[in-house]
Amino acid sequence: TKGTSVLDTSHTMVSIFHIAVASVLAVILRQVHSFSVLSSATTRRQSNNPNMNTQGSMRRQSPIFAENKNPVDEWSEERKGNLFQFLLRDMEVEGTPILACDADQANTFQGTVWTVMAQLSESDIESKACMVLQEMSIDSLQSFVDDFAAIKANDRLMEYTPELARFNVSLVGRGVGPALVVETSNRTAAEIDAVAQFESTVSVPNELTWTAAMKGFVARRGGWSDDDLPNPHAYRLSGSWDVCDTLATFWTSVCELLAQPEDVLGSTILCLPSSKVDSDDGASVEQAQARFAAVTELVTESLFMARGQDLFDVSYLHPLYDRNNALVDNVYGHLPPLKSLPALLKDSSAYQGNADELTDGDLEVQNYQRRSPLPAIFIRRKSKKAEEDSAAAVFASLSKEGKEALQEALEKEMELV
């Protein structure tokens, strides 16, 4: 485990650099040298933990498996178990790390897989790891395999998250045992150059300045400040731009929230590295916005797989946030489309102006509700009381302050990071 933990007496604050804290994830990754401890059963118990559904409960049928029956399903348990043990020994002989993972919930499972993928993504050379997940069902593992294959087949997402292209995730022996194999291919010379160029533009994490900048934004934003939220919230830092690391630290934060009572920890703001973008360069701005939109879509997909949206609300923040540039309309965690604002304003007493006279430029002030000094994911527990201020009230407040004043305040916060 790599990382540091710092406790703030007023609001819990843990810095997560690169890899999830094991005590938070409640996941133990250990090298397996004796395969006698591995069970040969192909279907594991489904957990009754009410906090999070198991991954298998969200299984979406794969067209491939629906049309072509898996021959392994016809085998006896003994035959499956023998082949499973053989395949594990074969991988150990070839030098593949075999990791026994104590994950029995969708949240710890997601955290485990993405943490391992983040580790593998560090290296430019091809690598491979096998994760044995005895407490997860085969359907749970197959669901993740199917969903990751769907992500890779989505050209729009892969254009802006190219680091995932070199990954392949599969079941060991088509499901003879509860294990996943994660593999990466060698990065090409062009990919290595692209990574180096991108890393040179990414901000280096600094716990004090990042947290101070985000606290300044939260305080002036309203609704999310220490006084507004009923329970303490935490600031978490992810030290890598890689989307695998983003998902690993996101699920670490979710696991921490589930492990802590609400009166101890009510919400988390996960801060992500920011890339240096010339605001006058339209192409660079659009690229940065599209990259962030793709990452947030992957986070949302991952959360929905585990039905985490039943427990948490998520809000996405970015220095260049522009709702009109979200990749898909009505994406969970984003603002409502700006074109829907006039109708909302007409029905609200919070706005006293003439909504019919508002131009597209006037509506864009709403973006400052999510323009923070760093890219971030705000994770908060579901509450009977809506956390978000009404769109009309927020628009009225932001319009009164004005774009110039809002931009000036944002730039002062960005100077810290």
XYZ file of C-alpha atoms in Angstrom:
417
model
C 0.000 0.000 0.000
C 1.281 3.412 -0.987
C -0.165 6.633 0.405
C -0.470 8.851 3.433
C -3.319 9.593 5.790
C -3.765 12.870 7.638
C -6.630 13.417 10.076
C -8.127 16.876 10.484
C -9.994 17.262 13.785
C -12.646 19.468 12.227
C -13.218 17.600 8.993
C -11.654 14.250 8.194
C -9.009 14.642 5.518
C -7.116 11.771 3.950
C -4.719 12.171 1.033
C -4.828 9.225 -1.322
C -1.827 9.125 -3.636
C -2.001 6.567 -6.420
C -3.390 3.493 -4.660
C -6.335 2.826 -2.388
C -5.752 2.536 1.353
C -6.214 -1.120 2.233
C -7.947 -0.501 5.544
C -10.536 1.671 3.802
C -11.187 -0.784 0.994
C -11.267 -3.721 3.400
C -9.517 -5.629 0.622
C -6.395 -7.671 1.212
C -4.207 -8.385 -1.789
C -1.677 -11.096 -1.062
C 0.533 -13.359 -3.149
C -0.852 -16.903 -3.188
C 1.726 -19.686 -2.877
C -0.613 -22.496 -1.833
C -3.627 -23.199 -4.000
C -5.214 -25.556 -1.481
C -6.967 -22.537 0.057
C -8.799 -21.759 -3.178
C -12.317 -23.099 -3.437
C -13.348 -24.792 -6.675
C -17.009 -23.819 -6.496
C -18.108 -21.790 -9.501
C -20.880 -19.863 -7.807
C -20.263 -17.994 -4.575
C -22.718 -16.789 -2.030
C -24.469 -13.498 -2.662
C -23.947 -11.137 0.271
C -26.912 -9.834 2.246
C -25.176 -6.572 3.156
C -27.874 -3.910 2.660
C -25.314 -1.175 1.953
C -24.336 -2.256 -1.530
C -25.697 -4.830 -3.965
C -23.304 -7.460 -5.181
C -21.944 -7.028 -8.645
C -23.893 -10.000 -9.934
C -27.214 -8.315 -9.224
C -26.513 -5.852 -12.010
C -25.522 -8.455 -14.629
C -26.466 -7.372 -18.115
C -26.741 -10.307 -20.476
C -24.012 -10.389 -23.070
C -25.325 -11.093 -26.598
C -22.305 -13.327 -27.175
C -23.025 -15.534 -24.190
C -26.767 -15.446 -24.850
C -26.329 -16.950 -28.317
C -23.409 -19.278 -27.605
C -23.823 -21.408 -24.517
C -20.707 -21.690 -22.402
C -19.632 -25.373 -22.508
C -18.123 -25.013 -19.023
C -21.671 -24.850 -17.617
C -22.127 -28.553 -18.425
C -19.042 -29.658 -16.502
C -19.054 -31.219 -13.061
C -17.834 -29.197 -10.085
C -14.868 -31.530 -9.745
C -13.805 -31.053 -13.347
C -14.116 -27.284 -13.054
C -12.154 -27.263 -9.821
C -9.338 -29.390 -11.218
C -8.989 -27.199 -14.308
C -9.153 -24.045 -12.168
C -6.276 -25.274 -9.976
C -4.270 -26.276 -13.061
C -4.735 -22.884 -14.734
C -3.680 -21.052 -11.561
C -0.548 -23.186 -11.220
C 0.233 -22.659 -14.890
C 0.021 -18.868 -14.476
C 2.194 -19.011 -11.361
C 4.836 -20.970 -13.269
C 4.885 -18.355 -16.030
C 5.379 -15.638 -13.406
C 1.902 -14.119 -13.309
C 1.090 -12.637 -9.870
C -1.827 -14.516 -8.294
C -3.719 -12.233 -5.907
C -6.269 -13.532 -3.413
C -8.761 -10.728 -2.856
C -11.106 -10.559 0.132
C -13.804 -8.581 -1.702
C -17.401 -9.649 -1.106
C -19.329 -6.507 -2.085
C -19.687 -4.567 -5.299
C -17.905 -1.549 -3.815
C -14.847 -3.478 -2.589
C -14.812 -5.507 -5.798
C -14.768 -2.378 -7.964
C -12.098 -0.821 -5.764
C -9.952 -3.954 -5.973
C -10.117 -4.364 -9.742
C -9.489 -0.705 -10.576
C -6.630 -0.493 -8.060
C -4.891 -3.453 -9.678
C -5.504 -1.947 -13.121
C -4.045 1.365 -11.941
C -0.891 -0.455 -10.840
C -0.539 -2.237 -14.168
C -1.137 0.999 -16.052
C 1.985 2.525 -14.492
C 4.271 0.385 -16.635
C 4.858 0.864 -20.355
C 5.596 -2.847 -20.872
C 3.035 -5.616 -21.109
C 1.962 -7.076 -17.787
C -0.565 -9.473 -16.323
C -2.216 -10.234 -12.990
C -4.761 -12.784 -11.809
C -7.233 -11.896 -9.053
C -8.939 -14.730 -7.179
C -12.211 -13.467 -5.685
C -13.674 -16.346 -3.731
C -16.563 -14.349 -2.270
C -17.849 -13.055 -5.616
C -20.117 -15.021 -7.943
C -19.078 -15.952 -11.470
C -21.981 -13.846 -12.750
C -20.539 -10.845 -10.895
C -17.174 -11.283 -12.581
C -18.740 -11.911 -15.986
C -20.776 -8.729 -15.610
C -17.606 -6.686 -15.129
C -15.946 -8.405 -18.110
C -18.956 -7.665 -20.312
C -19.179 -4.038 -19.216
C -15.476 -3.420 -19.749
C -15.751 -4.936 -23.237
C -18.651 -2.558 -23.943
C -16.519 0.395 -22.806
C -13.713 -0.613 -25.167
C -16.208 -0.954 -28.007
C -17.399 2.635 -27.459
C -15.268 4.676 -29.869
C -16.433 7.958 -28.348
C -15.239 7.043 -24.852
C -12.022 5.420 -26.040
C -11.057 8.532 -27.995
C -10.743 10.472 -24.738
C -9.602 7.664 -22.401
C -7.017 5.921 -24.639
C -5.142 4.441 -21.651
C -7.849 1.760 -21.436
C -7.212 0.493 -24.972
C -4.225 -1.641 -23.925
C -6.224 -3.512 -21.261
C -7.940 -6.852 -21.599
C -10.068 -8.372 -18.817
C -11.270 -11.983 -18.913
C -12.478 -14.859 -16.744
C -10.032 -17.622 -15.955
C -10.978 -20.649 -18.077
C -14.259 -19.060 -19.180
C -15.530 -19.222 -15.628
C -14.283 -22.499 -14.153
C -13.457 -20.583 -10.988
C -13.935 -17.147 -9.396
C -10.944 -15.355 -10.890
C -10.224 -12.518 -13.313
C -7.167 -12.047 -15.494
C -6.169 -8.450 -16.278
C -3.595 -7.962 -19.043
C -1.964 -4.974 -20.677
C -0.087 -4.770 -23.965
C 3.137 -2.851 -24.570
C 2.726 0.869 -25.101
C 3.861 1.949 -28.541
C 6.511 4.626 -28.950
C 3.776 7.085 -29.949
C 1.734 6.197 -26.852
C 4.762 6.630 -24.583
C 5.406 10.074 -26.069
C 1.739 11.006 -25.674
C 1.744 9.939 -22.006
C 4.934 11.888 -21.300
C 3.556 14.991 -22.998
C 0.281 14.796 -21.076
C 2.017 14.187 -17.737
C 4.141 17.286 -18.276
C 0.967 19.402 -18.245
C -0.647 17.840 -15.157
C -0.489 19.574 -11.790
C 1.501 17.913 -8.993
C -0.659 17.096 -5.935
C -0.208 19.310 -2.917
C -2.469 18.495 -0.010
C -2.471 21.897 1.644
C -2.946 24.079 -1.426
C -5.392 21.773 -3.185
C -7.560 21.504 -0.096
C -7.403 25.255 0.568
C -8.434 26.033 -3.006
C -11.364 23.617 -2.936
C -12.506 24.838 0.477
C -12.560 28.375 -0.920
C -14.745 27.259 -3.820
C -17.102 25.286 -1.575
C -17.495 28.221 0.813
C -18.483 30.706 -1.872
C -20.525 28.235 -3.882
C -23.138 27.862 -1.137
C -25.050 24.760 -0.180
C -21.943 22.613 0.217
C -20.013 24.529 2.876
C -19.221 23.298 6.384
C -22.164 25.269 7.766
C -24.626 24.082 5.116
C -23.959 20.335 5.287
C -25.267 18.564 8.401
C -22.301 16.176 8.711
C -18.508 16.487 8.276
C -17.102 16.068 4.802
C -13.656 14.993 3.677
C -11.207 16.182 1.039
C -9.420 13.390 -0.837
C -6.628 13.727 -3.377
C -5.847 11.490 -6.326
C -2.285 11.831 -7.523
C -2.599 10.402 -11.035
C -4.364 11.553 -14.187
C -4.970 7.932 -15.282
C -8.674 7.024 -15.431
C -7.938 3.687 -13.705
C -6.554 5.581 -10.743
C -9.525 7.942 -10.763
C -11.905 5.000 -10.521
C -9.761 3.319 -7.837
C -9.736 6.414 -5.614
C -13.420 7.040 -6.290
C -14.328 3.576 -5.015
C -11.948 3.976 -2.083
C -13.933 7.058 -1.098
C -17.221 5.183 -1.491
C -15.914 2.339 0.696
C -14.837 4.834 3.337
C -18.260 6.483 3.383
C -19.925 3.096 3.771
C -17.547 2.161 6.585
C -18.110 5.368 8.569
C -21.263 6.482 10.412
C -23.005 9.418 8.757
C -22.390 11.705 11.727
C -18.652 11.007 11.387
C -18.388 11.367 7.605
C -21.248 12.589 5.486
C -19.638 13.386 2.134
C -16.357 13.442 0.238
C -14.830 15.798 -2.321
C -12.353 13.829 -4.420
C -9.856 16.214 -6.074
C -8.219 15.156 -9.338
C -5.078 16.483 -11.065
C -5.679 19.365 -13.434
C -3.969 19.767 -16.797
C -2.686 23.159 -17.903
C -4.939 24.471 -20.653
C -4.744 27.784 -22.474
C -8.244 29.200 -22.111
C -7.747 31.107 -25.369
C -7.026 27.894 -27.283
C -10.478 26.624 -28.235
C -9.272 23.212 -29.376
C -7.381 22.561 -26.134
C -10.355 23.668 -24.040
C -12.709 21.359 -25.926
C -10.253 18.475 -25.570
C -10.008 18.984 -21.798
C -13.784 19.220 -21.464
C -14.339 16.104 -23.551
C -11.760 14.152 -21.558
C -13.422 15.065 -18.265
C -16.885 14.286 -19.643
C -15.677 10.822 -20.708
C -14.100 10.130 -17.310
C -17.292 11.170 -15.506
C -19.348 8.933 -17.767
C -17.150 5.975 -16.827
C -17.463 6.806 -13.124
C -21.248 6.966 -13.493
C -21.347 3.651 -15.355
C -19.253 2.038 -12.641
C -21.514 3.439 -9.912
C -24.684 2.287 -11.660
C -23.309 -1.249 -12.044
C -23.338 -1.506 -8.245
C -26.560 0.511 -7.836
C -24.559 3.017 -5.879
C -26.876 5.783 -7.090
C -29.410 4.443 -4.585
C -27.079 5.430 -1.747
C -25.120 8.419 -3.063
C -25.521 11.601 -5.067
C -22.568 12.589 -7.237
C -21.697 16.008 -8.659
C -18.898 16.576 -11.178
C -16.760 19.734 -11.022
C -14.133 21.190 -13.379
C -12.352 24.548 -13.929
C -13.709 24.624 -17.503
C -17.094 23.095 -16.758
C -19.529 23.622 -19.616
C -22.819 21.744 -19.490
C -23.286 22.177 -23.223
C -20.133 20.125 -23.826
C -21.212 17.083 -21.791
C -20.972 14.095 -24.118
C -24.493 12.844 -23.452
C -27.597 14.811 -22.475
C -28.889 14.381 -18.921
C -25.807 12.532 -17.717
C -26.078 11.635 -14.047
C -24.012 13.970 -11.842
C -24.076 16.897 -14.268
C -26.226 20.016 -14.372
C -29.498 19.836 -16.282
C -29.107 21.009 -19.896
C -28.917 24.792 -20.014
C -31.669 24.890 -22.621
C -34.078 23.636 -19.946
C -33.408 26.637 -17.663
C -35.937 29.157 -19.085
C -38.861 26.839 -18.371
C -37.622 26.271 -14.810
C -37.174 30.000 -14.243
C -40.724 30.755 -15.350
C -42.095 28.321 -12.769
C -39.982 29.665 -9.902
C -40.441 32.678 -7.695
C -36.660 32.788 -7.095
C -36.081 34.499 -10.469
C -37.729 37.865 -11.041
C -36.542 38.542 -14.597
C -38.037 37.741 -17.986
C -36.835 34.226 -18.849
C -37.916 34.602 -22.489
C -35.362 37.365 -23.020
C -32.358 35.333 -21.811
C -29.714 34.568 -24.437
C -27.512 31.477 -24.564
C -24.720 33.625 -23.146
C -26.901 34.633 -20.217
C -27.676 30.995 -19.425
C -23.985 30.043 -19.398
C -23.488 31.726 -16.021
C -25.050 28.562 -14.552
C -21.812 26.716 -15.374
C -20.061 28.562 -12.539
C -22.040 26.432 -10.105
C -19.631 23.644 -11.111
C -16.496 25.586 -12.066
C -14.019 24.699 -9.339
C -10.246 25.273 -9.161
C -9.616 21.540 -9.676
C -11.477 18.723 -11.417
C -13.364 16.964 -8.646
C -16.103 14.500 -7.775
C -18.400 15.435 -4.902
C -19.842 12.276 -3.325
C -22.546 12.692 -0.704
C -25.013 10.379 0.949
C -28.604 10.326 -0.214
C -30.861 12.439 1.942
C -34.584 12.993 2.161
C -33.761 16.679 1.891
C -32.414 17.589 -1.546
C -28.809 18.735 -1.318
C -28.856 20.656 -4.560
C -30.251 24.170 -4.494
C -33.006 24.749 -7.014
C -31.672 25.609 -10.446
C -33.680 28.822 -10.488
C -32.320 30.027 -7.133
C -28.747 29.251 -8.144
C -29.159 30.999 -11.490
C -30.584 34.096 -9.807
C -27.671 34.222 -7.361
C -24.987 33.682 -10.013
C -26.553 36.196 -12.399
C -26.578 38.801 -9.669
C -22.882 38.269 -8.990
C -21.977 38.314 -12.683
C -19.580 36.352 -14.875
C -16.626 38.678 -14.400
C -16.716 38.502 -10.601
C -17.235 34.728 -10.659
C -14.328 34.231 -13.058
C -12.074 36.459 -10.966
C -12.833 34.449 -7.813
C -12.192 31.200 -9.672
C -8.837 32.378 -11.020
C -7.695 33.381 -7.535
C -8.450 29.874 -6.291
C -6.718 28.332 -9.302
C -3.545 30.278 -8.502
C -3.162 28.085 -5.414
C -2.985 24.908 -7.480
